Coordinates of C-alpha atoms in Angstrom, one line a residue:
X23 CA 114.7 3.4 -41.7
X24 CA 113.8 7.2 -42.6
X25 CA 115.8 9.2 -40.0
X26 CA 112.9 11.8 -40.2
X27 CA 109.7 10.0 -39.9
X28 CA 107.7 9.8 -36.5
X29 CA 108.8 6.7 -34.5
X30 CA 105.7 4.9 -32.5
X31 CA 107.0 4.3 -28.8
X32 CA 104.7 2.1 -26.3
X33 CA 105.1 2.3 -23.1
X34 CA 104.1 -0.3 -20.1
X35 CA 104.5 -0.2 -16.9
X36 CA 104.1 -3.2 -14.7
X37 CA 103.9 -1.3 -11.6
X38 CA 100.0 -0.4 -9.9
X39 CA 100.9 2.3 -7.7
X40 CA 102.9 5.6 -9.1
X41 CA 106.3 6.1 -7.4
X42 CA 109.7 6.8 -8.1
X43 CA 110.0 3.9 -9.8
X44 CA 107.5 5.5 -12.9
X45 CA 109.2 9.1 -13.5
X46 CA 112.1 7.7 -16.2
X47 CA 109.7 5.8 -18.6
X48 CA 106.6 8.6 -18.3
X49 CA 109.8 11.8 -18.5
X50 CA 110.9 9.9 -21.3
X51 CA 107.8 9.4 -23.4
X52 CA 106.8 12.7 -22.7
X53 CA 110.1 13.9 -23.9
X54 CA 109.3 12.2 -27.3
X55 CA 106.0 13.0 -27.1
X56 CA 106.5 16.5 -27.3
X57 CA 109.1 15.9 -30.3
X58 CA 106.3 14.4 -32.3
X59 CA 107.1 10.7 -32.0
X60 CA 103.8 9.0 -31.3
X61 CA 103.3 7.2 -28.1
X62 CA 100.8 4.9 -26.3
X63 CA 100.8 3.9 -22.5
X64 CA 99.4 1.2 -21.1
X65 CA 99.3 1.1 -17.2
X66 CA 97.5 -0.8 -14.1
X67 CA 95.4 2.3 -12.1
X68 CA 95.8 5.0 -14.0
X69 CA 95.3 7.9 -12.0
X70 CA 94.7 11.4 -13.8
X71 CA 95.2 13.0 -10.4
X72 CA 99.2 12.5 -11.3
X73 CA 100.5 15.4 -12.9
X74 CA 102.7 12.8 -15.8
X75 CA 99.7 11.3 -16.6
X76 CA 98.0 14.8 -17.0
X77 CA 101.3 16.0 -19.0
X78 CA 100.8 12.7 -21.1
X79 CA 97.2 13.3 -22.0
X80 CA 98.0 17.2 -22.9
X81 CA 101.0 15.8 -25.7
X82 CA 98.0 13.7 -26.9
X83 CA 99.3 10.0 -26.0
X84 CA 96.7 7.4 -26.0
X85 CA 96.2 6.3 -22.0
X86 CA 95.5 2.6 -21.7
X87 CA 94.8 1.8 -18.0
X88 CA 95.3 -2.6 -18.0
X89 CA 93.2 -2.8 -14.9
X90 CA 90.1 -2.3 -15.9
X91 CA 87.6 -4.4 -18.1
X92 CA 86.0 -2.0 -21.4
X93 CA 83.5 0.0 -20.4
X94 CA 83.2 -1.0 -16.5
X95 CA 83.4 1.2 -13.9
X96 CA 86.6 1.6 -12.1
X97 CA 85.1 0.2 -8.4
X98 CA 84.0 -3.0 -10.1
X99 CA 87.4 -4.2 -11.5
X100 CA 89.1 -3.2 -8.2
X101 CA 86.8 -5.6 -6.0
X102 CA 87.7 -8.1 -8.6
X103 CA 91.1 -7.7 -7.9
X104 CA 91.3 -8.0 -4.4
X105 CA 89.4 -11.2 -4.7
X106 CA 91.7 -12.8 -7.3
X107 CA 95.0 -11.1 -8.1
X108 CA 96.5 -13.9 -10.3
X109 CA 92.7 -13.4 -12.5
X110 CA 93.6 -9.6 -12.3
X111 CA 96.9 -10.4 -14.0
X112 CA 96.1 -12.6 -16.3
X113 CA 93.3 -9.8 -17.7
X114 CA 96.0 -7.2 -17.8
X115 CA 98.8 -9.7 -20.1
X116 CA 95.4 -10.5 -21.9
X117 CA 94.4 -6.8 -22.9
X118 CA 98.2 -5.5 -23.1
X119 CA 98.5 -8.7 -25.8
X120 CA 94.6 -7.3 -27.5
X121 CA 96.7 -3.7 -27.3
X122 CA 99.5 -4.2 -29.2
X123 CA 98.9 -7.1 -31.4
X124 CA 95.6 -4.9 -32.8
X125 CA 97.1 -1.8 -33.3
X126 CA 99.7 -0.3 -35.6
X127 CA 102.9 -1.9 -35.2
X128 CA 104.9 0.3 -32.5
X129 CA 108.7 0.7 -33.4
X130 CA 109.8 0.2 -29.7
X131 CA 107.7 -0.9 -26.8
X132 CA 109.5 0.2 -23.4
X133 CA 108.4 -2.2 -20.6
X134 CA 108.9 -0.7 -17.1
X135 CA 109.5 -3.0 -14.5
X136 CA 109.5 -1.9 -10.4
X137 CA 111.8 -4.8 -9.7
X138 CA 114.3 -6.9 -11.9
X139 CA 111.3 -9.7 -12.8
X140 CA 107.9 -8.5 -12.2
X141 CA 106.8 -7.3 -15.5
X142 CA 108.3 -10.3 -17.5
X143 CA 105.0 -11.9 -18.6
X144 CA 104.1 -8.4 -19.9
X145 CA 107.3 -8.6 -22.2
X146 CA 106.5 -11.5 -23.2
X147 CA 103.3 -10.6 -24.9
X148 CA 105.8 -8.4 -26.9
X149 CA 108.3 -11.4 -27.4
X150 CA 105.7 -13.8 -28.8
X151 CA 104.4 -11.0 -31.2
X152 CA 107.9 -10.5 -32.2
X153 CA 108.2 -7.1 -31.3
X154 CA 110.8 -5.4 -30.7
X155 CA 111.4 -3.8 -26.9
X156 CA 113.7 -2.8 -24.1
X157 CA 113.4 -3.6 -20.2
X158 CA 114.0 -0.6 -17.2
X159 CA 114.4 -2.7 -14.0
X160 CA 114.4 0.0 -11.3
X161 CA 115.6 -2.3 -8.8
X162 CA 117.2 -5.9 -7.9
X163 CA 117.5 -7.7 -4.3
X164 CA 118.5 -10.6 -2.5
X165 CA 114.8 -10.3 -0.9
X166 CA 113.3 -11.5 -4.2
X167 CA 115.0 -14.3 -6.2
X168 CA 113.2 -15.6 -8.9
X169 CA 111.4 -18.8 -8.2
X170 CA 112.8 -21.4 -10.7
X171 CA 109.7 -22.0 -12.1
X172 CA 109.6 -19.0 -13.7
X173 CA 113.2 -18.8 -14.6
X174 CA 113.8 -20.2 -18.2
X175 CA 111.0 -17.7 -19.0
X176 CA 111.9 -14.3 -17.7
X177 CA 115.8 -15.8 -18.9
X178 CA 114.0 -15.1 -22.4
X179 CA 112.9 -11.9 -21.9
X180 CA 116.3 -10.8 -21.1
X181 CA 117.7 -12.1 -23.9
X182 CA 115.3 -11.4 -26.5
X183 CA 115.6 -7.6 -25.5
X184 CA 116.7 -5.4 -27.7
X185 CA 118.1 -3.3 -24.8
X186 CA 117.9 -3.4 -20.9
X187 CA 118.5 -0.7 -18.6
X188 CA 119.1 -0.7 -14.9
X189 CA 119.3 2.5 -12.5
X190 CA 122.8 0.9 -10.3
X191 CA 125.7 -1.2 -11.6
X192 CA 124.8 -3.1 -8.3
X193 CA 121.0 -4.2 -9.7
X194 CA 122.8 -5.1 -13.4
X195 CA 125.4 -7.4 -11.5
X196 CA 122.6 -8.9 -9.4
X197 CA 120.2 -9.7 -12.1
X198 CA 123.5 -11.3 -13.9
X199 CA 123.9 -13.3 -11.3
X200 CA 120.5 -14.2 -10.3
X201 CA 119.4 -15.4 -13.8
X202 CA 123.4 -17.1 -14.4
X203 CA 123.4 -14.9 -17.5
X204 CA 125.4 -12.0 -19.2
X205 CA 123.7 -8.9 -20.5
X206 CA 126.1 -7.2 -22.8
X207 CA 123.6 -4.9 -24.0
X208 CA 123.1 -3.8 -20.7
X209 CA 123.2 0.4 -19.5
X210 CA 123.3 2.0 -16.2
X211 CA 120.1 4.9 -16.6
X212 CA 119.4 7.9 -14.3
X213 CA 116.3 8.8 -12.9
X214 CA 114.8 12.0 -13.3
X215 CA 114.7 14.0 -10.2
X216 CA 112.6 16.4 -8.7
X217 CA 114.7 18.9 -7.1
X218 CA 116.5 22.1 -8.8
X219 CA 119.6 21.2 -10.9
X220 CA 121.1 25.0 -9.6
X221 CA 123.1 24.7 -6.3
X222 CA 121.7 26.2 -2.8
X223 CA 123.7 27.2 -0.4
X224 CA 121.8 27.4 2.7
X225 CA 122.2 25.6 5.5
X226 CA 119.2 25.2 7.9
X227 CA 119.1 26.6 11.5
X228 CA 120.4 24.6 14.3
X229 CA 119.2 26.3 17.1
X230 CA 116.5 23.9 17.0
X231 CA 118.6 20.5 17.3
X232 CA 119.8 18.3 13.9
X233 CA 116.8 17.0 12.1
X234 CA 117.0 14.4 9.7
X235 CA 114.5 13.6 7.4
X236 CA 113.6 9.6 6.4
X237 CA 112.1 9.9 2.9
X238 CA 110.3 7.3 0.8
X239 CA 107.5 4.3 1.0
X240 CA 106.9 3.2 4.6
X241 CA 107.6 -0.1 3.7
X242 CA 109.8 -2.0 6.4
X243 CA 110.9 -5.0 4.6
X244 CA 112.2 -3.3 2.0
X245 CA 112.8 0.5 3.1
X246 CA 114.2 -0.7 7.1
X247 CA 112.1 1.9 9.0
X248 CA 111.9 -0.4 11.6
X249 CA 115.6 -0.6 12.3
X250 CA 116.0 3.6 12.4
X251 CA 113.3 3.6 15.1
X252 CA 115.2 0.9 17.2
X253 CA 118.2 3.0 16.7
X254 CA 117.2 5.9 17.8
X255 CA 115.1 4.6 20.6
X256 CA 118.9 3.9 22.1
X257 CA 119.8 5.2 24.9
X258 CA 122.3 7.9 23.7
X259 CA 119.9 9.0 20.7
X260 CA 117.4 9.9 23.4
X261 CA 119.9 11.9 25.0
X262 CA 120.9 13.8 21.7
X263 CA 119.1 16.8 20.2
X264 CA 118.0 14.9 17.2
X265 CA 114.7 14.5 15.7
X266 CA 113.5 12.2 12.5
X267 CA 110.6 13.4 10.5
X268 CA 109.1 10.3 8.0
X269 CA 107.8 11.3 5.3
X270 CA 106.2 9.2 2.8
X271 CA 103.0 6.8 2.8
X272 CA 102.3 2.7 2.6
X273 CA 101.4 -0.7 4.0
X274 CA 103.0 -0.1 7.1
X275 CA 102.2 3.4 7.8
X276 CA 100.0 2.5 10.6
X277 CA 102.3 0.1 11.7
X278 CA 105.6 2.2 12.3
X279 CA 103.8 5.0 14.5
X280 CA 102.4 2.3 16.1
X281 CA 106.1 1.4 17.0
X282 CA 107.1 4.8 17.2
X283 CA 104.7 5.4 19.9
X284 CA 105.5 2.1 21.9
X285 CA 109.2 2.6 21.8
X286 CA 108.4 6.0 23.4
X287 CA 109.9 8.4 20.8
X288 CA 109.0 11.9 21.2
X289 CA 111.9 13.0 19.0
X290 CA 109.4 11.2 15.8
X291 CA 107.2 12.8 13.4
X292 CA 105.5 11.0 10.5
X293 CA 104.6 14.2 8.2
X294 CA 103.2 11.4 5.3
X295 CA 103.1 12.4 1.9
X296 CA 104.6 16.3 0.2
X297 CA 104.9 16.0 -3.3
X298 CA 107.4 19.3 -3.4
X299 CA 110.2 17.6 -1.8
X300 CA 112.6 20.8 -2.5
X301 CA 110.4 21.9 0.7
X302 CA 111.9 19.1 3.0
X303 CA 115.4 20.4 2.7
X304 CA 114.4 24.0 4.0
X305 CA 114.6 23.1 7.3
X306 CA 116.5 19.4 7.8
X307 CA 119.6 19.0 7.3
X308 CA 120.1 16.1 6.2
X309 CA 118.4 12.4 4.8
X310 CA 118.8 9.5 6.7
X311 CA 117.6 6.2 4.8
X312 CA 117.9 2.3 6.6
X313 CA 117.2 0.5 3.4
X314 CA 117.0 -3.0 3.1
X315 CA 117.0 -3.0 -0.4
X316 CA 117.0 -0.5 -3.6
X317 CA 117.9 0.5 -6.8
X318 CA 119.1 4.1 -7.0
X319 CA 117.4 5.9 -4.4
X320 CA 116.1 8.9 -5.8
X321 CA 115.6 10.9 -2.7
X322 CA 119.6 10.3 -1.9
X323 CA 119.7 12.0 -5.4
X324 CA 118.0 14.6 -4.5
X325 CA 119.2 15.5 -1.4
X326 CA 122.7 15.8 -2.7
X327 CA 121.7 17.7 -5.2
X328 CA 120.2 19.6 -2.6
X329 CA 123.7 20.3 -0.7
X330 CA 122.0 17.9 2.5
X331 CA 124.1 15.3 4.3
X332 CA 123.4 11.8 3.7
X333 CA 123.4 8.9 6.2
X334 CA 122.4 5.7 4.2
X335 CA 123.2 1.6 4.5
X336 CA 124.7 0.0 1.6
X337 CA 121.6 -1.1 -0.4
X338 CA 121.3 -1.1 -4.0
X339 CA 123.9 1.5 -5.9
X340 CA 124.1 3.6 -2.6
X341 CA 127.9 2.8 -2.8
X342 CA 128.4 3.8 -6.0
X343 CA 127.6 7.4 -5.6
X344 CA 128.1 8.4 -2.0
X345 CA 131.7 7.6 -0.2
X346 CA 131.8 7.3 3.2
X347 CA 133.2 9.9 5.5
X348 CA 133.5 11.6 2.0
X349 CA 130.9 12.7 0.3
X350 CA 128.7 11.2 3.8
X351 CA 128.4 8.1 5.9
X352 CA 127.4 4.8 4.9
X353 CA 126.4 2.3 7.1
X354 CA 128.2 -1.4 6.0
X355 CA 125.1 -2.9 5.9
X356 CA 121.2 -3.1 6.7
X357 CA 121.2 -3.6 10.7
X358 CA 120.7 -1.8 13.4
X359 CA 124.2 -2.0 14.9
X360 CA 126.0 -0.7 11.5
X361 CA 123.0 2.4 11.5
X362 CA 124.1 2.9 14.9
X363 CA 127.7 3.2 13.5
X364 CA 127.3 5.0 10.8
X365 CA 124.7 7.9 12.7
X366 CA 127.5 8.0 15.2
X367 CA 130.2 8.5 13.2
X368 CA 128.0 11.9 11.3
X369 CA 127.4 12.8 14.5
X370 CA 130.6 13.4 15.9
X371 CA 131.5 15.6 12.6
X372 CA 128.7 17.6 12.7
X373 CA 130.7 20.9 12.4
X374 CA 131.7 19.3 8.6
X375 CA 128.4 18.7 7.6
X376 CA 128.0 21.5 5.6
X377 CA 131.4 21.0 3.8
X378 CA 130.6 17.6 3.5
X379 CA 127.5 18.4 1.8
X380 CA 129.1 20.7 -0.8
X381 CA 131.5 18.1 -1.4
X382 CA 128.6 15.7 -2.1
X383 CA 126.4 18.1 -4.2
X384 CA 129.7 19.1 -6.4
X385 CA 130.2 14.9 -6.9
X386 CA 126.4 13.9 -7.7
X387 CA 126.6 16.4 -10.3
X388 CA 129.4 14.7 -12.5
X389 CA 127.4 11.6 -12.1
X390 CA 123.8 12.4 -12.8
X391 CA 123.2 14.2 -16.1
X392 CA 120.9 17.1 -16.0
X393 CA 118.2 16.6 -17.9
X394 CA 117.8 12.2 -17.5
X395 CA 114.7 11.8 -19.1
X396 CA 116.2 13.2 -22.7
X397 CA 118.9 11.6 -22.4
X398 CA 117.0 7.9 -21.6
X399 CA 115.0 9.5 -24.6
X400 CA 117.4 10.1 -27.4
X401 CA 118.6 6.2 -26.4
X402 CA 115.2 5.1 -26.9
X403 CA 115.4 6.8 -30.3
X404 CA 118.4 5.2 -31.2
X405 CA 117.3 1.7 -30.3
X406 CA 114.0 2.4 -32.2
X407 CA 115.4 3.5 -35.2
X408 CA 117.7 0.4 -35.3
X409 CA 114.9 -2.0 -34.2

């Protein structure tokens, strides 16, 4: 293949909603984007009130949103959708199969996936056209095994990728063991991040009392809010000057203040949703996550980037980047009595915090590259040009 020429690079994401889960595949194809490769997206509720979309469309990609019929409006399909999700679906494999298999053929199609299985039938469209195409699984859990109906299929879109990528060595092992198959061509990717790569080194004011912020969807089964607010409605975290500020919105927004406010917690504040997250670590001094499940949370990321102290469970790849007592606390696993433990054992060394969180912001840095979405980018190339 000409080393020179313009690749063609589609893009699909499987995921509806826009959350951390879509910054590495829309960084990316911006990155190549603006390089002159050609790219296409097609995506589920495309909003262009989100500024990579916007970014996108200015590099002139062609926008495809899956979840919508030609020429209807917007309101129509979304009724439809509520009343039929499966018939929802099966339109968007449909017009992603139309897509591709009527168009130019792309040298690469990237398929993002917010789990480890939930974009599979949209791969397949790509492996029964025979074209070629990589898989970014942004997260794997024990809360969603794949039904055996369904296995032998997404087992062949694995396999029949040219590539797969996973954000934590934890979700590649997982899916390995979930599908009883090895994935040699396998990475580890980093997302991009949305704090400042150059260091700070201030430490918030505690004149106030230590406030913690819990950052991310409010989403109990998978994110655990529900276990932090029966922690801290415990008797000694009433007693402590410590406050929790969620940020975030979802499902279950209603829900947790609901909980909040029955457990009595005045020490709770749901602030919902701040795009400029750099603003949250101007006055907390640190992130405090129950997760039940993740990939690579981005906002632990960030706030060690950030120089914050981390208090997290062992979900996902948390392990693999954060050492208790070390670089911060982990809590052994997703319950309330190791939260407890963990919280209690940050509290009693608050006067390290802020060398802890040095230590922390020094160590992220040799692990996450500074610029992830050109370096997922020149991969893509590589795999593209090899396809």
């Amino acid at each position: 293949m000409d080393s020179d020429r313009p690749l063609r690079f589609t893009f699909v994401s499987g995921n509806r909603a826009w959350g951390g889960s879509e910054e590495l595949w829309s960084a990316a194809a911006a990155v190549l984007a603006a390089d002159g490769h050609r790219v296409t997206v097609y995506k589920s509720c495309v909003s262009d009130s989100e500024p990579r979309i916007r970014a996108l469309r200015e590099l002139s990609c062609s926008i495809h949103d899956l979840a919508r019929f030609p020429l209807s409006p917007r309101r129509l399909f979304s009724g439809l959708g509520v009343l039929s999700r499966p018939l929802t679906y099966a339109h968007e494999v449909a017009r992603l199969g139309i897509g591709v298999g009527s168009s130019k053929r792309p040298d690469l199609v990237v398929i993002s996936q917010g789990g480890n299985h939930d974009g599979y039938l949209l791969a397949d469209v790509c492996r029964r056209l025979r074209l070629p195409y990589v898989l970014i699984s942004q997260k794997a859990s024990d809360l969603y095994w794949p039904p055996d109906l369904r296995r032998a299929s997404i087992r062949r879109v694995f396999e029949s990728a040219r590539a797969t990528y996973f954000v934590s060595q934890h979700n590649l092992r997982l899916t390995e063991e979930q599908f009883g198959i090895a994935l040699p061509s396998a990475k580890v990717v980093r997302n991009p991040f949305l704090v400042p790569w150059q260091r700070r080194d201030d430490w918030p004011d505690e004149s106030r009392g230590v406030r913690l912020a819990c950052v991310g969807r409010l989403d109990a089964k998978e994110k655990g809010q529900d276990l932090l607010l029966r922690v801290l409605a415990r008797d000694r975290w009433r007693a402590r000057p410590l406050s929790v500020t969620f940020y975030g919105t979802g499902l279950h927004a209603r829900g947790l203040e609901q909980m909040a406010q029955h457990l009595g917690l005045t020490s709770v504040t749901f602030a919902g949703f701040v795009r400029d997250v750099t603003t949250i670590w101007d006055d907390h001094h640190g992130l405090v996550l129950a997760s039940r499940c993740e990939g690579l949370p981005l906002v632990l990321v960030e706030a060690m980037l950030s120089g914050r102290i981390a208090i997290v469970t062992d979900a996902g790849g948390n392990a693999e980047i954060l050492e208790d007592g070390i670089t911060g606390f982990l809590a052994t696993a997703s319950s309330e009595d190791a939260l407890d433990a963990a919280l209690d054992r940050a509290w009693t060394r608050r006067p390290d915090w802020p060398t802890i969180a040095t230590t922390a912001a020094d160590h992220i840095r040799t692990l996450i590259p500074e610029d992830p979405a050109s370096v997922f980018a020149a991969l893509l190339r590589d795999v593209a040009r090899n396809a």
